[in-house]
Amino acid sequence: MATHEPIPFATIGTGWITKSFIHAAQSTGFYKLIAVHSRSQDTSSTFAATFATPAHGIKAYTSLDALASDPAIKLVYIASPNSSHFPQAMALLQAGKHVIVEKPAVLNVNEMCELQNLAEKKNLVCLEAFRHLHGPAFAALRAGIDELGPIYGASLPYASRSSRYEALLRGETPNVFSAEHAGGALRDLGVYSVSLAIALWHAPERARYEPRMLATGVDGGGWLTLHYESFDVNCNVSKMWTADGQGEVYGEKGRVLIEGVADMERVV
Amino acid sequence: MATHEPIPFATIGTGWITKSFIHAAQSTGFYKLIAVHSRSQDTSSTFAATFATPAHGIKAYTSLDALASDPAIKLVYIASPNSSHFPQAMALLQAGKHVIVEKPAVLNVNEMCELQNLAEKKNLVCLEAFRHLHGPAFAALRAGIDELGPIYGASLPYASRSSRYEALLRGETPNVFSAEHAGGALRDLGVYSVSLAIALWHAPERARYEPRMLATGVDGGGWLTLHYESFDVNCNVSKMWTADGQGEVYGEKGRVLIEGVADMERVV
């Protein structure tokens, strides 16, 4: 019954989102964690121990090459800093692994094309870990929007002050605000607003972002406008400030409210 | 005791806002309505009768010249369509009346300069009826913002679907959506967001408005961004759609919420 054996997978990165992914993946019964990766041996070993059981050890890698060469691993979930996503995903696809890459999977469209071409050539799956478009709330949102008649506009805010912002104010450079690690608000929270708009209405004709730049060289926040032929989508995107505002889609016959543009917890 | 005699005033326009102004003005004891004006005799007479008492009649004018020539009238409140504000205010100042003009008092800065120059020359008062900056909520807002440290940005939405919008969809052209009467969203609701930003932070360095234009030739709504040196103010302005969003001012130390950018009912 090979098709029902859990898929052995590994993870890169040891943050809360990796833990959350592991718990979710294993709870389905379709996946089994067998290895983790972190640049530091201590972190890697500690993280591996979290998921090990008496009957089932977890390998702790610090080398990407070693992880890629492990024939037991079929799938790798990548939750490293944004700037590492592309080189790691390429290396793992080259080594014959399926990959799931945290958002933003890549930093530009060329990188995404390279990943997809390689995955196709090697008959592998390469997915961005952007699940919420596959949930029931998105289906409800799409159905609600279909009833609005002509769309007049939308506001899709996702602005939430980062827990690392105080460190930034103290003069530190957390990864999420680091240019070296491809941080910044648009690449992080902005992905939710942009992906949602594209999923609903395809790519905009043009876009305009007016960022407030931080001393670290990345955007702390700003207003993004996506221009479509007959309406605009405005997105308050920030990791410097928190906006309470819900998502709103306006149309001739009324509007649809989205409680939480990222999670879409409720669509009214 | 001439200084305690109520000031005799007249009104132009017969909408709900004129009624509301008359009730508010008379309730202070400082003002006494003695005449009204409407282009139609029926409307003017009916409106006058609403405020007449057995002991105190109200004159019903249909001619601006006749109103302006009435020596008993000291002050005129103007709530006609936007396009009439400037010529009516000029005529009344010329005739020696003080004037209070509904917002937007004028359509461009040159008109405002002309009104102010004439008022000054004739020692008369010429005010825009924009009271909310003089209330306690604005003082609370300003005090709250002073505690935010450096300002990062603000969202000042005022988007509310007009009660006349259904008529527009039926192919009619209500005054508020008429180019001839200088209608449109920015000149109407947008005044609240813009005036509030200017009152808090003076005039922006530049502004950008991306309107959705209606077939009648005016803007139905859009996103307005006011650019200041170190932050931007984003305003969702519309008479085509309704936004629930509260006003939010973001700063280094937190934020201030404004429940209702127009009325500023509560500042948190």
XYZ file of C-alpha atoms in Angstrom:
536
model
C 0.000 0.000 0.000
C 2.751 2.448 -0.948
C 0.286 5.163 -1.879
C -0.964 5.263 1.701
C 2.429 5.476 3.368
C 2.941 8.945 4.895
C 5.234 11.103 2.774
C 8.563 11.610 4.579
C 9.364 15.300 4.727
C 11.903 17.755 6.117
C 11.710 21.415 7.102
C 14.067 24.379 6.778
C 13.681 27.055 9.434
C 12.685 26.708 13.072
C 10.185 29.514 13.683
C 6.623 29.240 14.936
C 5.313 28.856 11.398
C 7.452 25.765 10.861
C 6.108 24.228 14.044
C 2.604 25.057 12.967
C 3.183 23.516 9.538
C 4.605 20.315 11.026
C 1.668 19.868 13.393
C -0.852 20.520 10.622
C 0.903 18.255 8.116
C 1.323 15.346 10.543
C -2.241 15.662 11.805
C -3.517 14.779 8.306
C -1.784 11.412 8.492
C -0.385 11.935 4.975
C 3.002 13.336 6.037
C 5.746 12.273 8.430
C 8.560 14.540 9.603
C 11.929 12.828 9.360
C 14.449 15.692 9.304
C 14.855 19.393 10.104
C 17.405 21.998 9.071
C 18.810 25.087 10.730
C 22.084 26.900 10.112
C 23.097 26.308 13.755
C 23.608 22.810 15.150
C 22.164 23.751 18.527
C 18.987 25.155 17.076
C 18.619 22.261 14.665
C 19.102 19.602 17.342
C 16.795 21.314 19.811
C 14.109 21.702 17.166
C 14.487 18.053 16.080
C 14.132 16.902 19.674
C 10.792 18.718 19.912
C 9.314 16.396 17.310
C 11.197 13.203 18.074
C 9.461 10.303 19.804
C 11.016 7.298 21.514
C 10.133 5.214 18.472
C 10.996 7.822 15.893
C 14.056 10.080 15.769
C 14.363 13.225 13.647
C 17.595 14.014 11.812
C 19.042 17.471 12.512
C 20.824 18.975 9.492
C 22.878 22.160 9.277
C 24.023 21.610 5.691
C 21.628 22.068 2.783
C 23.736 19.700 0.660
C 23.431 16.963 3.251
C 19.669 17.495 3.486
C 19.355 17.436 -0.301
C 21.384 14.234 -0.522
C 19.221 12.342 1.965
C 17.308 9.862 -0.219
C 14.670 9.244 2.468
C 13.335 12.821 2.183
C 10.702 13.257 -0.513
C 9.399 16.724 0.305
C 10.898 19.838 1.955
C 9.002 22.732 3.506
C 11.092 25.927 3.314
C 10.503 28.674 5.896
C 13.899 30.363 5.867
C 14.367 34.140 5.416
C 12.831 35.321 2.127
C 16.174 35.829 0.417
C 17.024 32.118 0.837
C 13.805 30.715 -0.620
C 14.866 30.681 -4.253
C 18.394 29.210 -3.969
C 17.222 26.570 -1.500
C 14.196 25.596 -3.580
C 16.358 25.337 -6.734
C 18.907 23.144 -4.963
C 16.198 20.865 -3.570
C 14.372 20.520 -6.873
C 17.724 19.706 -8.512
C 18.145 16.987 -5.898
C 14.738 15.557 -6.786
C 12.694 16.789 -3.804
C 9.192 18.230 -3.935
C 9.158 21.652 -2.260
C 6.634 23.835 -0.449
C 7.992 27.365 -0.022
C 6.661 29.894 2.454
C 5.307 33.123 1.003
C 6.761 35.072 -0.660
C 8.114 32.009 -2.480
C 10.340 34.212 -4.640
C 11.403 37.838 -5.018
C 10.499 38.323 -8.682
C 8.656 36.624 -11.511
C 11.827 35.347 -13.182
C 12.691 33.293 -10.128
C 9.206 31.793 -10.099
C 9.510 30.846 -13.786
C 12.857 29.166 -13.132
C 11.405 27.156 -10.255
C 8.357 26.099 -12.209
C 10.350 25.134 -15.287
C 12.717 23.012 -13.232
C 9.885 21.378 -11.294
C 8.050 20.543 -14.508
C 11.186 19.150 -16.125
C 11.798 16.907 -13.141
C 8.132 16.049 -12.613
C 8.142 17.548 -9.093
C 5.696 19.726 -7.200
C 6.785 23.250 -6.252
C 4.101 25.085 -4.233
C 3.918 28.400 -2.426
C 2.573 27.864 1.104
C -0.395 30.116 0.611
C -3.285 27.999 1.709
C -6.080 30.422 2.384
C -7.202 30.710 -1.228
C -8.131 27.036 -0.982
C -10.400 27.406 2.064
C -14.174 27.809 2.310
C -13.948 31.535 3.128
C -12.407 32.289 -0.239
C -15.149 30.365 -2.014
C -17.749 32.321 -0.013
C -15.966 35.568 -0.870
C -15.917 34.802 -4.556
C -19.612 33.856 -4.491
C -20.464 37.060 -2.610
C -18.549 39.187 -5.078
C -20.316 37.516 -7.972
C -23.561 38.921 -6.579
C -22.332 42.512 -6.346
C -22.823 43.360 -9.995
C -20.151 45.654 -11.432
C -17.286 46.124 -8.957
C -16.559 49.720 -7.935
C -13.493 49.176 -5.802
C -12.010 47.341 -2.864
C -10.030 48.010 0.257
C -7.821 45.089 1.299
C -5.806 46.262 4.299
C -3.258 44.162 6.111
C -1.212 46.336 8.400
C 0.050 44.891 11.648
C 2.894 46.233 13.740
C 5.601 43.593 13.900
C 6.613 42.081 17.218
C 10.173 42.863 16.063
C 9.470 46.547 15.482
C 10.615 47.558 18.968
C 13.970 45.916 18.243
C 14.191 47.990 15.068
C 13.537 51.161 17.082
C 16.415 50.153 19.373
C 18.705 50.097 16.343
C 18.723 46.351 15.683
C 17.943 44.814 12.282
C 15.597 41.837 12.675
C 15.400 39.575 9.598
C 11.908 40.775 8.743
C 13.246 44.333 8.416
C 16.545 43.408 6.800
C 17.344 44.184 3.159
C 19.859 41.326 3.109
C 17.093 38.869 3.971
C 14.608 40.495 1.589
C 12.379 41.737 4.412
C 9.889 44.595 4.382
C 6.136 44.998 4.633
C 5.071 44.469 1.022
C 6.989 41.182 0.702
C 5.563 39.951 3.968
C 2.032 41.100 4.793
C 1.455 42.690 1.393
C 1.487 39.263 -0.185
C -1.934 38.558 1.348
C -3.604 41.613 -0.156
C -1.929 41.230 -3.544
C -2.540 37.496 -3.825
C -6.162 37.925 -2.837
C -6.715 40.620 -5.458
C -5.003 38.557 -8.146
C -6.972 35.453 -7.204
C -10.207 37.428 -7.484
C -9.500 39.604 -10.507
C -6.226 38.429 -12.092
C -3.220 40.715 -12.384
C -3.917 44.460 -12.317
C -3.176 46.639 -15.314
C -0.770 48.676 -13.222
C 0.122 49.091 -9.589
C 1.415 51.922 -7.465
C 3.061 51.596 -4.074
C 4.076 54.580 -1.993
C 6.296 53.106 0.690
C 7.681 54.611 3.838
C 11.263 53.399 3.802
C 13.110 52.381 6.951
C 16.767 53.118 7.647
C 17.452 49.408 7.045
C 16.592 49.872 3.374
C 13.238 48.100 3.270
C 9.675 49.411 3.306
C 8.019 49.678 6.701
C 4.578 50.289 5.241
C 2.568 52.263 2.768
C -0.440 52.336 0.523
C -0.600 50.087 -2.465
C -3.095 50.704 -5.239
C -3.835 48.061 -7.837
C -5.470 49.576 -10.900
C -7.953 47.555 -12.877
C -9.829 48.779 -15.915
C -12.987 49.762 -14.095
C -11.987 49.851 -10.428
C -9.068 50.228 -8.039
C -7.997 48.109 -5.095
C -6.416 50.008 -2.216
C -4.259 48.165 0.325
C -2.993 49.586 3.604
C 0.124 47.443 4.076
C 2.448 47.862 7.020
C 4.660 46.276 9.632
C 5.118 49.670 11.372
C 1.485 50.235 12.285
C -1.677 48.244 12.891
C -4.899 48.871 10.997
C -8.153 47.508 12.386
C -9.962 47.916 9.121
C -11.664 44.942 7.548
C -11.484 44.131 3.867
C -14.330 45.612 1.851
C -15.325 44.958 -1.736
C -17.735 47.528 -3.166
C -20.113 46.912 -6.032
C -23.222 48.265 -7.654
C -25.511 46.111 -5.540
C -23.734 46.505 -2.220
C -20.576 45.214 -0.668
C -18.855 42.226 0.853
C -16.914 42.491 4.114
C -13.875 40.356 4.892
C -12.926 40.023 8.536
C -9.164 39.697 8.263
C -7.693 39.874 4.780
C -5.004 37.325 5.690
C -7.084 34.628 7.348
C -10.481 35.549 5.920
C -12.052 34.306 9.125
C -15.471 35.480 8.135
C -16.976 36.832 4.938
C -20.208 38.842 5.277
C -29.445 96.423 24.660
C -28.798 96.159 20.921
C -25.895 93.751 21.414
C -28.252 91.175 22.883
C -30.879 91.386 20.162
C -30.900 88.162 18.095
C -29.191 88.631 14.723
C -31.813 88.562 11.951
C -30.795 86.031 9.314
C -31.962 84.426 6.089
C -31.258 81.105 4.419
C -30.740 79.992 0.826
C -31.703 76.407 0.077
C -34.446 74.284 1.614
C -32.831 70.893 2.257
C -32.508 69.015 5.546
C -29.242 70.727 6.337
C -30.872 74.163 6.151
C -33.589 73.037 8.562
C -30.957 71.652 10.859
C -28.971 74.903 10.709
C -32.056 77.019 11.476
C -33.009 74.907 14.487
C -29.459 74.974 15.826
C -28.992 78.712 15.230
C -32.310 79.688 16.802
C -31.785 77.395 19.770
C -28.754 79.459 20.796
C -30.951 82.549 21.223
C -28.425 84.612 19.249
C -30.088 84.304 15.841
C -33.584 84.840 14.497
C -34.772 83.606 11.105
C -36.641 86.324 9.186
C -36.437 85.195 5.537
C -35.806 82.174 3.335
C -34.943 81.788 -0.327
C -35.621 79.134 -2.940
C -35.727 79.397 -6.719
C -39.344 78.238 -6.727
C -42.108 80.271 -5.057
C -43.937 77.167 -3.872
C -40.908 75.680 -2.201
C -39.913 79.010 -0.705
C -43.376 79.709 0.728
C -43.807 76.180 2.068
C -40.390 76.298 3.704
C -41.108 79.755 5.201
C -44.386 78.508 6.640
C -42.519 75.728 8.469
C -40.708 78.293 10.581
C -43.369 80.984 10.840
C -45.248 81.532 14.094
C -48.500 83.461 14.646
C -46.451 86.312 16.076
C -43.626 86.112 13.604
C -43.850 85.665 9.820
C -40.990 84.613 7.567
C -40.452 86.267 4.197
C -40.223 83.893 1.240
C -37.863 85.115 -1.490
C -37.256 83.669 -4.934
C -34.989 86.503 -6.107
C -31.454 86.819 -4.795
C -31.474 90.557 -5.560
C -34.594 91.053 -3.445
C -33.051 89.082 -0.589
C -29.824 91.053 -0.839
C -31.742 94.353 -0.834
C -33.680 93.557 2.343
C -32.104 95.877 4.944
C -33.489 93.821 7.854
C -31.294 90.811 6.982
C -27.831 90.937 8.548
C -26.588 87.409 7.879
C -27.304 84.787 5.201
C -26.668 81.035 5.444
C -26.059 79.576 1.960
C -26.864 75.907 1.331
C -27.539 75.984 -2.403
C -25.858 73.613 -4.894
C -22.053 73.946 -4.738
C -21.787 75.809 -8.017
C -23.960 78.673 -6.666
C -22.012 79.244 -3.449
C -19.463 81.660 -4.845
C -21.698 83.979 -6.922
C -24.320 84.130 -4.172
C -21.781 84.812 -1.446
C -20.153 87.565 -3.542
C -23.513 89.201 -4.228
C -24.494 89.103 -0.545
C -21.159 90.462 0.673
C -21.495 93.262 -1.909
C -24.909 94.025 -0.411
C -23.383 94.237 3.081
C -24.499 90.882 4.518
C -22.412 88.537 6.613
C -22.392 85.068 5.065
C -22.011 81.467 6.238
C -21.500 79.142 3.266
C -21.981 75.400 3.370
C -18.955 73.286 2.533
C -17.408 73.298 0.050
C -17.654 77.099 0.293
C -15.901 77.510 -3.057
C -14.574 75.444 -5.945
C -11.000 76.748 -5.982
C -8.606 78.837 -3.947
C -9.017 81.937 -6.123
C -12.697 82.113 -5.293
C -11.920 81.869 -1.584
C -9.378 84.715 -1.862
C -11.931 86.894 -3.645
C -14.536 86.239 -0.941
C -12.118 86.921 1.882
C -10.766 90.103 0.297
C -14.259 91.467 -0.221
C -15.368 90.501 3.305
C -12.323 92.188 4.804
C -12.799 95.328 2.733
C -16.428 95.597 3.859
C -15.732 94.512 7.436
C -18.019 91.489 7.125
C -17.728 87.879 8.259
C -17.529 85.153 5.592
C -17.377 81.656 7.103
C -17.454 78.128 5.731
C -20.024 76.053 7.674
C -17.510 73.493 8.854
C -18.064 73.355 12.556
C -16.555 70.082 13.667
C -12.990 71.379 13.913
C -14.266 73.621 16.716
C -15.717 70.802 18.835
C -14.241 68.872 21.783
C -13.551 65.744 19.690
C -11.092 67.621 17.517
C -9.269 68.946 20.567
C -9.103 65.387 21.940
C -7.850 64.126 18.591
C -5.114 66.726 18.432
C -4.046 65.947 22.003
C -4.002 62.203 21.259
C -1.903 62.710 18.148
C 0.552 64.840 20.094
C 1.262 61.761 22.217
C 1.982 59.446 19.285
C 5.532 60.618 18.715
C 6.547 60.741 15.044
C 3.548 60.173 12.771
C 3.809 57.222 10.376
C 0.592 57.666 8.439
C -3.155 58.037 8.631
C -6.259 56.612 7.068
C -9.169 59.070 6.971
C -12.001 57.356 5.105
C -15.339 58.932 4.390
C -17.195 56.893 1.849
C -20.965 56.681 2.051
C -23.301 55.655 -0.723
C -25.560 58.591 -1.512
C -29.302 58.304 -1.042
C -29.476 59.756 -4.569
C -27.268 57.062 -6.065
C -30.210 54.856 -7.055
C -31.604 57.791 -9.050
C -28.265 58.044 -10.814
C -28.419 54.345 -11.696
C -31.862 54.983 -13.186
C -30.310 57.558 -15.498
C -31.236 60.711 -13.589
C -28.716 63.389 -12.628
C -29.263 64.476 -9.010
C -27.531 67.748 -8.073
C -24.951 65.946 -5.955
C -23.823 64.005 -9.024
C -24.190 66.868 -11.489
C -21.210 68.579 -13.108
C -23.283 71.704 -13.655
C -23.858 71.982 -9.904
C -20.256 71.098 -9.077
C -21.189 67.787 -7.486
C -19.038 64.716 -6.965
C -17.569 62.803 -4.048
C -14.369 64.741 -3.401
C -16.168 68.111 -3.257
C -18.783 66.696 -0.942
C -17.594 64.009 1.487
C -13.931 64.452 0.612
C -13.990 67.881 2.227
C -14.149 66.224 5.651
C -11.040 64.116 5.170
C -9.067 66.892 3.510
C -10.057 69.586 5.996
C -9.248 67.305 8.900
C -5.792 66.513 7.519
C -5.078 70.183 6.830
C -6.272 71.197 10.289
C -3.968 68.606 11.858
C -0.896 68.900 9.651
C -1.369 71.932 7.363
C -1.430 71.582 3.592
C 0.268 68.493 2.137
C 3.310 68.805 -0.087
C 1.410 67.104 -2.877
C -1.794 65.172 -3.318
C -2.947 62.421 -5.624
C -6.531 61.451 -6.348
C -7.489 58.492 -8.484
C -11.181 58.994 -9.132
C -13.751 56.701 -10.653
C -15.635 59.027 -12.966
C -19.384 58.783 -13.490
C -21.141 59.282 -16.816
C -22.377 62.625 -15.471
C -18.811 63.956 -15.541
C -18.076 64.021 -11.808
C -16.158 61.635 -9.571
C -18.194 58.939 -7.844
C -15.365 57.949 -5.536
C -11.730 57.045 -5.290
C -8.629 57.021 -3.171
C -6.989 60.268 -2.256
C -3.447 60.335 -0.912
C -2.050 63.422 0.761
C 1.745 63.312 0.851
C 3.594 64.926 3.722
C 7.333 64.924 4.161
C 7.476 61.956 6.518
C 4.079 60.289 6.152
C 1.074 59.857 3.882
C -2.626 60.260 4.569
C -4.882 57.897 2.642
C -8.582 58.722 2.219
C -11.239 56.395 0.871
C -13.732 58.950 -0.480
C -16.933 57.947 -2.204
C -20.605 58.557 -2.804
C -20.891 55.281 -4.771
C -19.963 52.928 -1.933
C -19.978 52.839 1.851
C -16.864 52.140 3.910
C -17.256 51.122 7.526
C -13.658 51.885 8.342
C -12.849 54.266 11.149
C -10.196 56.957 10.899
C -6.798 55.837 12.160
C -3.679 57.880 12.822
C -0.527 55.794 13.219
C 2.558 56.888 15.112
C 5.681 55.545 16.714
C 4.012 55.088 20.078
C 0.707 53.699 18.867
C -2.349 55.035 17.175
C -5.479 57.108 17.596
C -8.858 55.909 16.320
C -11.561 58.274 15.080
C -15.083 56.900 14.996
C -16.498 58.779 12.033
C -14.143 61.117 10.211
C -16.972 63.572 9.505
C -18.555 63.861 12.930
C -15.647 62.609 15.030
C -18.148 61.152 17.462
C -15.494 59.493 19.536
C -11.719 59.645 19.584
C -9.911 56.698 21.191
